[in-house]
mmCIF file of C-alpha atoms in Angstrom:
data_model
loop_
_atom_site.group_PDB
_atom_site.id
_atom_site.type_symbol
_atom_site.label_atom_id
_atom_site.label_comp_id
_atom_site.label_asym_id
_atom_site.label_seq_id
_atom_site.Cartn_x
_atom_site.Cartn_y
_atom_site.Cartn_z
ATOM 1 C CA MET A 175 42.221 79.767 160.996
ATOM 2 C CA LYS A 176 44.636 80.680 163.543
ATOM 3 C CA ILE A 177 44.882 84.128 165.139
ATOM 4 C CA ILE A 178 47.830 84.938 167.565
ATOM 5 C CA VAL A 179 47.191 88.321 169.514
ATOM 6 C CA THR A 180 50.035 89.711 170.399
ATOM 7 C CA GLY A 181 49.194 91.516 173.650
ATOM 8 C CA GLY A 182 46.397 89.766 174.197
ATOM 9 C CA ALA A 183 46.223 90.187 177.548
ATOM 10 C CA GLY A 184 46.008 93.909 177.738
ATOM 11 C CA PHE A 185 42.926 95.901 178.133
ATOM 12 C CA ILE A 186 42.126 96.093 174.880
ATOM 13 C CA GLY A 187 43.593 92.810 173.543
ATOM 14 C CA SER A 188 41.554 90.777 176.102
ATOM 15 C CA ASN A 189 38.638 92.250 174.425
ATOM 16 C CA PHE A 190 39.950 91.662 171.404
ATOM 17 C CA VAL A 191 40.681 87.774 172.215
ATOM 18 C CA ILE A 192 36.812 86.831 174.546
ATOM 19 C CA HIS A 193 35.225 88.277 171.883
ATOM 20 C CA MET A 194 36.842 86.540 169.028
ATOM 21 C CA VAL A 195 36.619 83.746 170.690
ATOM 22 C CA LYS A 196 33.134 84.140 171.821
ATOM 23 C CA LYS A 197 32.420 84.583 167.874
ATOM 24 C CA TYR A 198 34.134 82.560 166.416
ATOM 25 C CA PRO A 199 34.389 78.755 168.132
ATOM 26 C CA GLU A 200 36.022 77.575 164.806
ATOM 27 C CA HIS A 201 38.705 79.817 164.206
ATOM 28 C CA GLU A 202 41.657 79.338 166.993
ATOM 29 C CA ILE A 203 42.987 81.971 168.800
ATOM 30 C CA VAL A 204 46.215 81.861 170.656
ATOM 31 C CA ASN A 205 47.398 85.115 173.538
ATOM 32 C CA LEU A 206 51.126 85.910 172.390
ATOM 33 C CA ASP A 207 51.676 88.298 175.741
ATOM 34 C CA LEU A 208 55.297 89.303 177.683
ATOM 35 C CA LEU A 209 52.587 90.161 180.639
ATOM 36 C CA THR A 210 54.438 93.164 181.508
ATOM 37 C CA TYR A 211 53.583 95.189 184.489
ATOM 38 C CA ALA A 212 49.672 95.647 181.906
ATOM 39 C CA GLY A 213 49.157 92.354 181.052
ATOM 40 C CA ASN A 214 47.458 90.218 183.378
ATOM 41 C CA LEU A 215 45.613 87.019 182.660
ATOM 42 C CA GLU A 216 42.541 87.642 185.274
ATOM 43 C CA ASN A 217 40.991 89.383 182.281
ATOM 44 C CA LEU A 218 40.844 86.853 180.538
ATOM 45 C CA THR A 219 39.167 84.076 183.251
ATOM 46 C CA GLU A 220 36.064 83.510 181.305
ATOM 47 C CA VAL A 221 37.323 82.000 178.154
ATOM 48 C CA GLU A 222 40.831 80.910 179.498
ATOM 49 C CA LYS A 223 39.397 77.080 180.095
ATOM 50 C CA ALA A 224 37.871 77.913 176.203
ATOM 51 C CA PRO A 225 38.589 74.984 173.677
ATOM 52 C CA ASN A 226 39.843 77.198 170.638
ATOM 53 C CA TYR A 227 41.577 79.713 173.216
ATOM 54 C CA LYS A 228 45.395 79.338 174.321
ATOM 55 C CA PHE A 229 48.142 81.340 176.417
ATOM 56 C CA ILE A 230 51.726 81.517 175.148
ATOM 57 C CA ARG A 231 53.730 84.108 177.476
ATOM 58 C CA GLY A 232 56.823 85.630 175.229
ATOM 59 C CA ASP A 233 58.761 88.351 173.990
ATOM 60 C CA ILE A 234 57.596 89.858 170.573
ATOM 61 C CA ALA A 235 60.960 91.623 169.927
ATOM 62 C CA ASP A 236 62.920 87.796 171.012
ATOM 63 C CA ARG A 237 63.825 86.743 167.580
ATOM 64 C CA LYS A 238 64.728 83.201 169.128
ATOM 65 C CA PHE A 239 61.556 82.914 169.979
ATOM 66 C CA VAL A 240 59.467 84.582 167.637
ATOM 67 C CA PHE A 241 60.414 82.377 164.678
ATOM 68 C CA ASP A 242 60.099 79.261 167.021
ATOM 69 C CA LEU A 243 56.507 80.233 167.663
ATOM 70 C CA PHE A 244 55.733 80.634 163.654
ATOM 71 C CA GLU A 245 57.281 77.342 162.721
ATOM 72 C CA GLN A 246 55.042 75.339 165.768
ATOM 73 C CA GLU A 247 51.409 77.732 165.692
ATOM 74 C CA LYS A 248 51.488 78.173 161.296
ATOM 75 C CA PRO A 249 49.066 81.404 161.761
ATOM 76 C CA ASP A 250 46.859 82.315 159.357
ATOM 77 C CA ILE A 251 46.442 86.177 160.849
ATOM 78 C CA ILE A 252 48.561 87.860 163.434
ATOM 79 C CA VAL A 253 47.059 91.363 164.908
ATOM 80 C CA ASN A 254 49.872 93.366 166.683
ATOM 81 C CA PHE A 255 47.806 94.659 169.701
ATOM 82 C CA ALA A 256 50.713 94.660 171.801
ATOM 83 C CA ALA A 257 52.746 97.371 173.014
ATOM 84 C CA GLU A 258 54.000 99.826 175.389
ATOM 85 C CA SER A 259 51.002 102.464 175.660
ATOM 86 C CA HIS A 260 51.163 105.445 178.577
ATOM 87 C CA VAL A 261 52.692 108.414 177.693
ATOM 88 C CA ASP A 262 53.953 109.154 181.502
ATOM 89 C CA ARG A 263 56.156 106.419 181.022
ATOM 90 C CA SER A 264 57.233 107.036 177.554
ATOM 91 C CA ILE A 265 59.036 110.369 178.610
ATOM 92 C CA THR A 266 60.571 108.737 181.565
ATOM 93 C CA ASP A 267 62.129 105.310 179.346
ATOM 94 C CA PRO A 268 62.514 106.101 175.379
ATOM 95 C CA GLU A 269 63.505 103.137 174.827
ATOM 96 C CA SER A 270 61.645 100.656 176.016
ATOM 97 C CA PHE A 271 59.380 101.684 173.706
ATOM 98 C CA VAL A 272 61.781 101.793 170.841
ATOM 99 C CA ARG A 273 62.367 97.686 172.210
ATOM 100 C CA THR A 274 58.417 96.819 172.049
ATOM 101 C CA ASN A 275 56.662 99.212 169.697
ATOM 102 C CA VAL A 276 59.272 98.987 166.757
ATOM 103 C CA MET A 277 61.683 96.179 167.427
ATOM 104 C CA GLY A 278 58.778 94.150 168.281
ATOM 105 C CA THR A 279 56.771 95.372 165.551
ATOM 106 C CA THR A 280 59.364 94.626 162.934
ATOM 107 C CA THR A 281 60.060 90.843 164.377
ATOM 108 C CA LEU A 282 56.782 89.740 163.928
ATOM 109 C CA LEU A 283 57.012 91.361 160.424
ATOM 110 C CA ASP A 284 59.903 89.588 159.650
ATOM 111 C CA ALA A 285 58.396 86.366 161.070
ATOM 112 C CA CYS A 286 55.439 86.813 158.476
ATOM 113 C CA LYS A 287 57.861 87.492 155.412
ATOM 114 C CA GLU A 288 59.061 84.090 156.422
ATOM 115 C CA TYR A 289 56.192 82.241 156.559
ATOM 116 C CA GLY A 290 53.359 83.526 155.166
ATOM 117 C CA ILE A 291 50.432 85.026 156.943
ATOM 118 C CA LYS A 292 46.555 85.590 155.403
ATOM 119 C CA ARG A 293 46.707 89.326 157.145
ATOM 120 C CA PHE A 294 49.613 91.258 159.561
ATOM 121 C CA HIS A 295 46.821 93.900 161.198
ATOM 122 C CA GLN A 296 48.492 96.451 163.085
ATOM 123 C CA VAL A 297 46.644 98.527 165.988
ATOM 124 C CA SER A 298 47.797 101.906 165.639
ATOM 125 C CA THR A 299 46.178 105.040 167.659
ATOM 126 C CA ASP A 300 45.223 108.463 166.673
ATOM 127 C CA GLU A 301 48.266 110.205 168.648
ATOM 128 C CA VAL A 302 50.312 109.071 165.801
ATOM 129 C CA TYR A 303 48.484 112.684 164.141
ATOM 130 C CA GLY A 304 49.419 114.446 166.808
ATOM 131 C CA ASP A 305 46.972 116.680 167.929
ATOM 132 C CA LEU A 306 44.422 120.125 166.976
ATOM 133 C CA PRO A 307 43.716 123.325 167.991
ATOM 134 C CA LEU A 308 41.217 123.387 171.000
ATOM 135 C CA ASP A 309 39.611 126.014 168.891
ATOM 136 C CA ARG A 310 38.468 124.401 165.804
ATOM 137 C CA PRO A 311 36.247 121.961 166.523
ATOM 138 C CA ASP A 312 35.141 121.490 162.657
ATOM 139 C CA LEU A 313 38.901 119.882 161.949
ATOM 140 C CA PHE A 314 39.050 116.013 162.335
ATOM 141 C CA PHE A 315 42.146 113.152 161.584
ATOM 142 C CA THR A 316 41.640 111.457 159.006
ATOM 143 C CA GLU A 317 43.707 108.618 157.130
ATOM 144 C CA GLU A 318 45.195 111.143 155.125
ATOM 145 C CA THR A 319 46.120 113.251 157.493
ATOM 146 C CA PRO A 320 50.530 113.897 158.554
ATOM 147 C CA LEU A 321 51.908 111.900 161.199
ATOM 148 C CA HIS A 322 53.129 114.240 163.283
ATOM 149 C CA THR A 323 53.996 113.103 167.121
ATOM 150 C CA SER A 324 54.797 114.814 170.249
ATOM 151 C CA SER A 325 55.269 112.126 172.624
ATOM 152 C CA PRO A 326 57.714 109.234 172.024
ATOM 153 C CA TYR A 327 55.266 106.893 172.370
ATOM 154 C CA SER A 328 53.550 108.126 169.631
ATOM 155 C CA SER A 329 56.955 108.083 167.514
ATOM 156 C CA SER A 330 57.503 104.564 168.416
ATOM 157 C CA LYS A 331 53.802 103.712 166.981
ATOM 158 C CA ALA A 332 53.820 105.499 163.816
ATOM 159 C CA SER A 333 57.464 103.992 163.455
ATOM 160 C CA ALA A 334 56.147 101.154 163.785
ATOM 161 C CA ASP A 335 53.022 102.027 161.207
ATOM 162 C CA LEU A 336 55.916 103.352 158.928
ATOM 163 C CA PHE A 337 56.841 100.267 158.731
ATOM 164 C CA VAL A 338 54.516 97.995 158.465
ATOM 165 C CA MET A 339 53.132 99.485 155.422
ATOM 166 C CA ALA A 340 57.433 99.838 154.200
ATOM 167 C CA TYR A 341 57.183 95.865 154.172
ATOM 168 C CA HIS A 342 53.861 95.890 152.619
ATOM 169 C CA ARG A 343 55.462 97.762 149.932
ATOM 170 C CA THR A 344 58.993 96.333 150.088
ATOM 171 C CA PHE A 345 57.455 92.373 150.158
ATOM 172 C CA GLY A 346 54.183 92.056 149.827
ATOM 173 C CA ILE A 347 53.087 91.557 153.281
ATOM 174 C CA PRO A 348 48.923 91.456 153.146
ATOM 175 C CA VAL A 349 48.480 94.325 156.396
ATOM 176 C CA THR A 350 46.446 96.372 157.118
ATOM 177 C CA ILE A 351 46.095 99.297 160.494
ATOM 178 C CA SER A 352 43.938 100.858 162.713
ATOM 179 C CA ARG A 353 43.746 103.627 164.355
ATOM 180 C CA CYS A 354 41.565 104.729 167.542
ATOM 181 C CA SER A 355 40.525 106.942 169.531
ATOM 182 C CA ASN A 356 40.766 106.917 174.086
ATOM 183 C CA ASN A 357 39.637 103.979 174.102
ATOM 184 C CA TYR A 358 37.231 102.837 177.716
ATOM 185 C CA GLY A 359 35.628 100.273 179.366
ATOM 186 C CA PRO A 360 36.248 96.959 181.147
ATOM 187 C CA TYR A 361 39.750 96.031 181.666
ATOM 188 C CA GLN A 362 41.480 98.711 182.236
ATOM 189 C CA PHE A 363 44.832 99.553 183.867
ATOM 190 C CA PRO A 364 44.439 101.101 186.060
ATOM 191 C CA GLU A 365 47.100 104.285 185.488
ATOM 192 C CA LYS A 366 44.400 105.205 182.671
ATOM 193 C CA LEU A 367 42.267 108.410 183.475
ATOM 194 C CA ILE A 368 39.421 106.699 184.012
ATOM 195 C CA PRO A 369 39.126 103.798 186.321
ATOM 196 C CA LEU A 370 42.377 105.890 187.751
ATOM 197 C CA ILE A 371 39.523 108.729 188.719
ATOM 198 C CA ILE A 372 36.460 105.810 189.427
ATOM 199 C CA SER A 373 38.942 103.771 192.022
ATOM 200 C CA ARG A 374 40.908 107.434 193.766
ATOM 201 C CA ALA A 375 37.300 108.635 194.284
ATOM 202 C CA LEU A 376 35.777 105.469 195.373
ATOM 203 C CA ALA A 377 38.761 105.966 198.277
ATOM 204 C CA ASP A 378 37.983 109.468 198.290
ATOM 205 C CA GLU A 379 41.582 110.479 197.891
ATOM 206 C CA GLU A 380 42.445 113.148 195.755
ATOM 207 C CA LEU A 381 42.074 112.694 191.974
ATOM 208 C CA PRO A 382 44.852 113.887 189.687
ATOM 209 C CA VAL A 383 43.928 116.559 186.207
ATOM 210 C CA TYR A 384 46.827 117.546 183.854
ATOM 211 C CA GLY A 385 47.140 121.956 183.646
ATOM 212 C CA THR A 386 42.934 123.429 183.809
ATOM 213 C CA GLY A 387 41.712 120.192 182.358
ATOM 214 C CA GLU A 388 40.761 121.670 179.448
ATOM 215 C CA ASN A 389 42.348 118.785 177.083
ATOM 216 C CA VAL A 390 40.270 117.568 174.505
ATOM 217 C CA ARG A 391 39.534 113.177 173.872
ATOM 218 C CA ASP A 392 37.436 111.352 171.548
ATOM 219 C CA TRP A 393 36.260 108.274 173.488
ATOM 220 C CA LEU A 394 35.025 104.991 171.926
ATOM 221 C CA HIS A 395 33.913 102.252 174.321
ATOM 222 C CA VAL A 396 36.296 98.798 173.588
ATOM 223 C CA SER A 397 33.888 96.725 172.972
ATOM 224 C CA ASP A 398 33.201 99.177 169.974
ATOM 225 C CA HIS A 399 36.636 98.465 168.888
ATOM 226 C CA CYS A 400 36.793 95.479 168.630
ATOM 227 C CA VAL A 401 34.180 95.446 166.084
ATOM 228 C CA ALA A 402 35.521 97.664 164.362
ATOM 229 C CA ILE A 403 39.115 95.398 164.062
ATOM 230 C CA ASP A 404 36.518 92.363 163.458
ATOM 231 C CA LEU A 405 35.512 93.893 160.111
ATOM 232 C CA ILE A 406 38.672 95.525 158.610
ATOM 233 C CA LEU A 407 39.767 91.702 159.553
ATOM 234 C CA GLU A 408 37.212 90.337 157.176
ATOM 235 C CA LYS A 409 36.235 93.184 154.991
ATOM 236 C CA GLY A 410 38.966 96.388 154.751
ATOM 237 C CA ARG A 411 41.484 96.109 151.930
ATOM 238 C CA VAL A 412 45.380 94.843 152.281
ATOM 239 C CA GLY A 413 47.596 98.003 152.599
ATOM 240 C CA GLU A 414 45.234 100.779 154.113
ATOM 241 C CA VAL A 415 45.263 102.760 157.046
ATOM 242 C CA TYR A 416 41.388 103.058 159.123
ATOM 243 C CA ASN A 417 40.286 105.640 162.163
ATOM 244 C CA ILE A 418 38.192 104.278 164.654
ATOM 245 C CA GLY A 419 36.726 106.849 166.888
ATOM 246 C CA GLY A 420 33.326 107.131 168.535
ATOM 247 C CA HIS A 421 32.287 110.198 168.002
ATOM 248 C CA ASN A 422 32.549 111.262 171.853
ATOM 249 C CA GLU A 423 35.075 114.588 172.209
ATOM 250 C CA ARG A 424 34.777 115.316 175.762
ATOM 251 C CA THR A 425 37.924 117.146 178.333
ATOM 252 C CA ASN A 426 39.628 115.572 180.879
ATOM 253 C CA LEU A 427 37.546 118.177 182.918
ATOM 254 C CA GLU A 428 33.952 117.078 182.250
ATOM 255 C CA VAL A 429 35.469 112.962 181.663
ATOM 256 C CA VAL A 430 36.311 113.537 185.998
ATOM 257 C CA LYS A 431 32.904 115.578 186.967
ATOM 258 C CA THR A 432 31.014 112.568 184.819
ATOM 259 C CA ILE A 433 32.744 109.767 187.034
ATOM 260 C CA LEU A 434 32.466 111.696 190.144
ATOM 261 C CA LYS A 435 28.106 112.488 189.840
ATOM 262 C CA ALA A 436 27.935 109.053 188.774
ATOM 263 C CA LEU A 437 29.677 108.513 192.083
ATOM 264 C CA ASP A 438 28.168 111.571 194.278
ATOM 265 C CA LYS A 439 31.492 112.470 194.719
ATOM 266 C CA PRO A 440 32.404 116.197 195.668
ATOM 267 C CA GLU A 441 34.255 117.871 193.542
ATOM 268 C CA SER A 442 36.737 118.532 195.810
ATOM 269 C CA LEU A 443 38.441 115.842 195.538
ATOM 270 C CA ILE A 444 39.897 117.191 192.083
ATOM 271 C CA ARG A 445 43.842 118.662 192.408
ATOM 272 C CA PHE A 446 44.922 120.761 188.954
ATOM 273 C CA VAL A 447 48.808 119.898 188.357
ATOM 274 C CA LYS A 448 51.620 120.559 186.005
ATOM 275 C CA ASP A 449 50.700 119.206 182.590
ATOM 276 C CA ARG A 450 52.911 117.282 181.928
ATOM 277 C CA PRO A 451 55.564 117.890 178.737
ATOM 278 C CA GLY A 452 54.432 118.011 175.105
ATOM 279 C CA HIS A 453 50.589 117.278 176.167
ATOM 280 C CA ASP A 454 48.244 116.824 173.314
ATOM 281 C CA ARG A 455 45.259 119.638 172.948
ATOM 282 C CA ARG A 456 42.544 118.128 171.357
ATOM 283 C CA TYR A 457 42.505 114.327 169.568
ATOM 284 C CA ALA A 458 39.460 114.317 166.974
ATOM 285 C CA ILE A 459 39.302 111.208 164.520
ATOM 286 C CA ASP A 460 36.886 111.316 161.611
ATOM 287 C CA PRO A 461 35.447 107.484 161.054
ATOM 288 C CA THR A 462 33.841 107.551 157.651
ATOM 289 C CA LYS A 463 35.852 105.593 156.218
ATOM 290 C CA MET A 464 35.082 103.060 158.386
ATOM 291 C CA GLU A 465 31.700 103.667 157.720
ATOM 292 C CA THR A 466 31.869 104.000 154.165
ATOM 293 C CA GLU A 467 33.540 101.344 152.830
ATOM 294 C CA LEU A 468 32.964 98.159 156.133
ATOM 295 C CA GLY A 469 29.856 99.629 157.366
ATOM 296 C CA TRP A 470 30.700 99.841 160.895
ATOM 297 C CA LYS A 471 28.746 102.217 163.180
ATOM 298 C CA PRO A 472 29.631 102.761 166.947
ATOM 299 C CA GLN A 473 27.124 101.236 169.224
ATOM 300 C CA TYR A 474 27.616 103.526 172.746
ATOM 301 C CA VAL A 475 27.412 106.650 172.674
ATOM 302 C CA PHE A 476 29.858 108.519 175.682
ATOM 303 C CA ASP A 477 26.600 108.521 178.331
ATOM 304 C CA THR A 478 25.899 105.374 178.263
ATOM 305 C CA GLY A 479 28.880 104.111 177.844
ATOM 306 C CA MET A 480 30.141 105.354 180.859
ATOM 307 C CA LYS A 481 27.567 104.165 182.894
ATOM 308 C CA GLN A 482 28.193 100.502 181.723
ATOM 309 C CA THR A 483 31.665 101.237 182.405
ATOM 310 C CA ILE A 484 31.416 102.617 186.029
ATOM 311 C CA GLN A 485 28.696 100.205 186.725
ATOM 312 C CA TRP A 486 31.361 96.998 185.527
ATOM 313 C CA TYR A 487 34.071 99.236 188.312
ATOM 314 C CA LEU A 488 31.936 98.774 191.251
ATOM 315 C CA ASP A 489 30.853 95.351 190.479
ATOM 316 C CA ASN A 490 34.545 93.911 190.152
ATOM 317 C CA LYS A 491 36.518 96.259 193.039
ATOM 318 C CA GLU A 492 38.656 93.214 193.620
ATOM 319 C CA TRP A 493 40.012 93.052 189.917
ATOM 320 C CA TRP A 494 41.873 96.481 190.007
ATOM 321 C CA GLU A 495 41.699 95.949 193.582
ATOM 322 C CA HIS A 496 44.717 93.332 193.120
ATOM 323 C CA ILE A 497 46.511 95.305 190.705
ATOM 324 C CA VAL A 498 46.328 98.619 193.111
ATOM 325 C CA ASN A 499 48.057 95.818 195.792
ATOM 326 C CA GLY A 500 50.074 93.475 193.047
ATOM 327 C CA GLU A 501 48.268 90.820 193.422
ATOM 328 C CA TYR A 502 47.501 90.148 189.258
ATOM 329 C CA THR A 503 51.073 89.604 188.919
ATOM 330 C CA LYS A 504 50.504 86.268 190.670
ATOM 331 C CA TYR A 505 47.981 84.431 188.489
ATOM 332 C CA PHE A 506 50.629 83.334 185.677
ATOM 333 C CA GLU A 507 52.371 81.157 188.492
ATOM 334 C CA LYS A 508 48.258 79.956 189.606
ATOM 335 C CA MET A 509 47.603 78.879 186.545
ATOM 336 C CA TYR A 510 50.671 77.909 184.262
ATOM 337 C CA GLY A 511 53.234 77.364 186.834
ATOM 338 C CA GLU A 512 52.210 73.755 187.121
ATOM 339 C CA ARG A 513 52.769 73.644 183.301
ATOM 340 C CA LEU A 514 56.235 75.286 182.987
#
């Protein structure tokens, strides 16, 4: 079995690649990544020499490249993590999100239509559902919740989801979609909330928190997410959407204070800043379908997962310091420059 994982040098993608390479030595795992700013090959040092792992640099929106790749590799399964994913960046540059998240996805689907595959899995987000009111803790996103996007990022992901389902219905491509809540864990790019707060708190720098910090997110450990996608590939029903959530709702301010307490840093570092436009209030996923159909349950509760995550960032300062000073971008040349 040959599996192409797009975006496999990003945060969630690299964790998934490591999971699959280690669990399935009989499968060939091909990591396809363009290595834009958030793609980091240093995430994959523990598997880069594995005999069932291969890295290819390329752009999923480059039609000729993608079709040539399919012709050469003849993949059985595509797992599409490749995406622009930072909401703030989507507000300042929506076009790049359309190119990667929409056009890149449809290019992959066209290649699947041309060459055939056993499964195309689209990694999506709960943000396609919009948000929930803060005063209704009884409400959750289900797979039947209408799409109601708030940002250019979530709009691009919702559009990609619709194309995936359209290609399934029109062309019979065997697809599945997963929509996850906010991920956390090792190798998360330091622009995202948890690693940003950890790195800045360690440096005793001010910690920017949007608005009043009351926005609620459902936090999912990246390892639980990887196991869930693995299960969907194995047991998921073609043409179905599966929500993946951690049952770990916290306000942004609670998350920040949890990190400060663990690092023994003062709350006086917190600085409330002007809220971003269209900031979603609350995300909360009902993962009943994953649990009842596929037997999945998250293994991490927030408190233990956060302790592990904070410790990982303490133990791997060199990794995120490389990102902060830009050194991580040189790793590709170091590892692959002589092969080009």
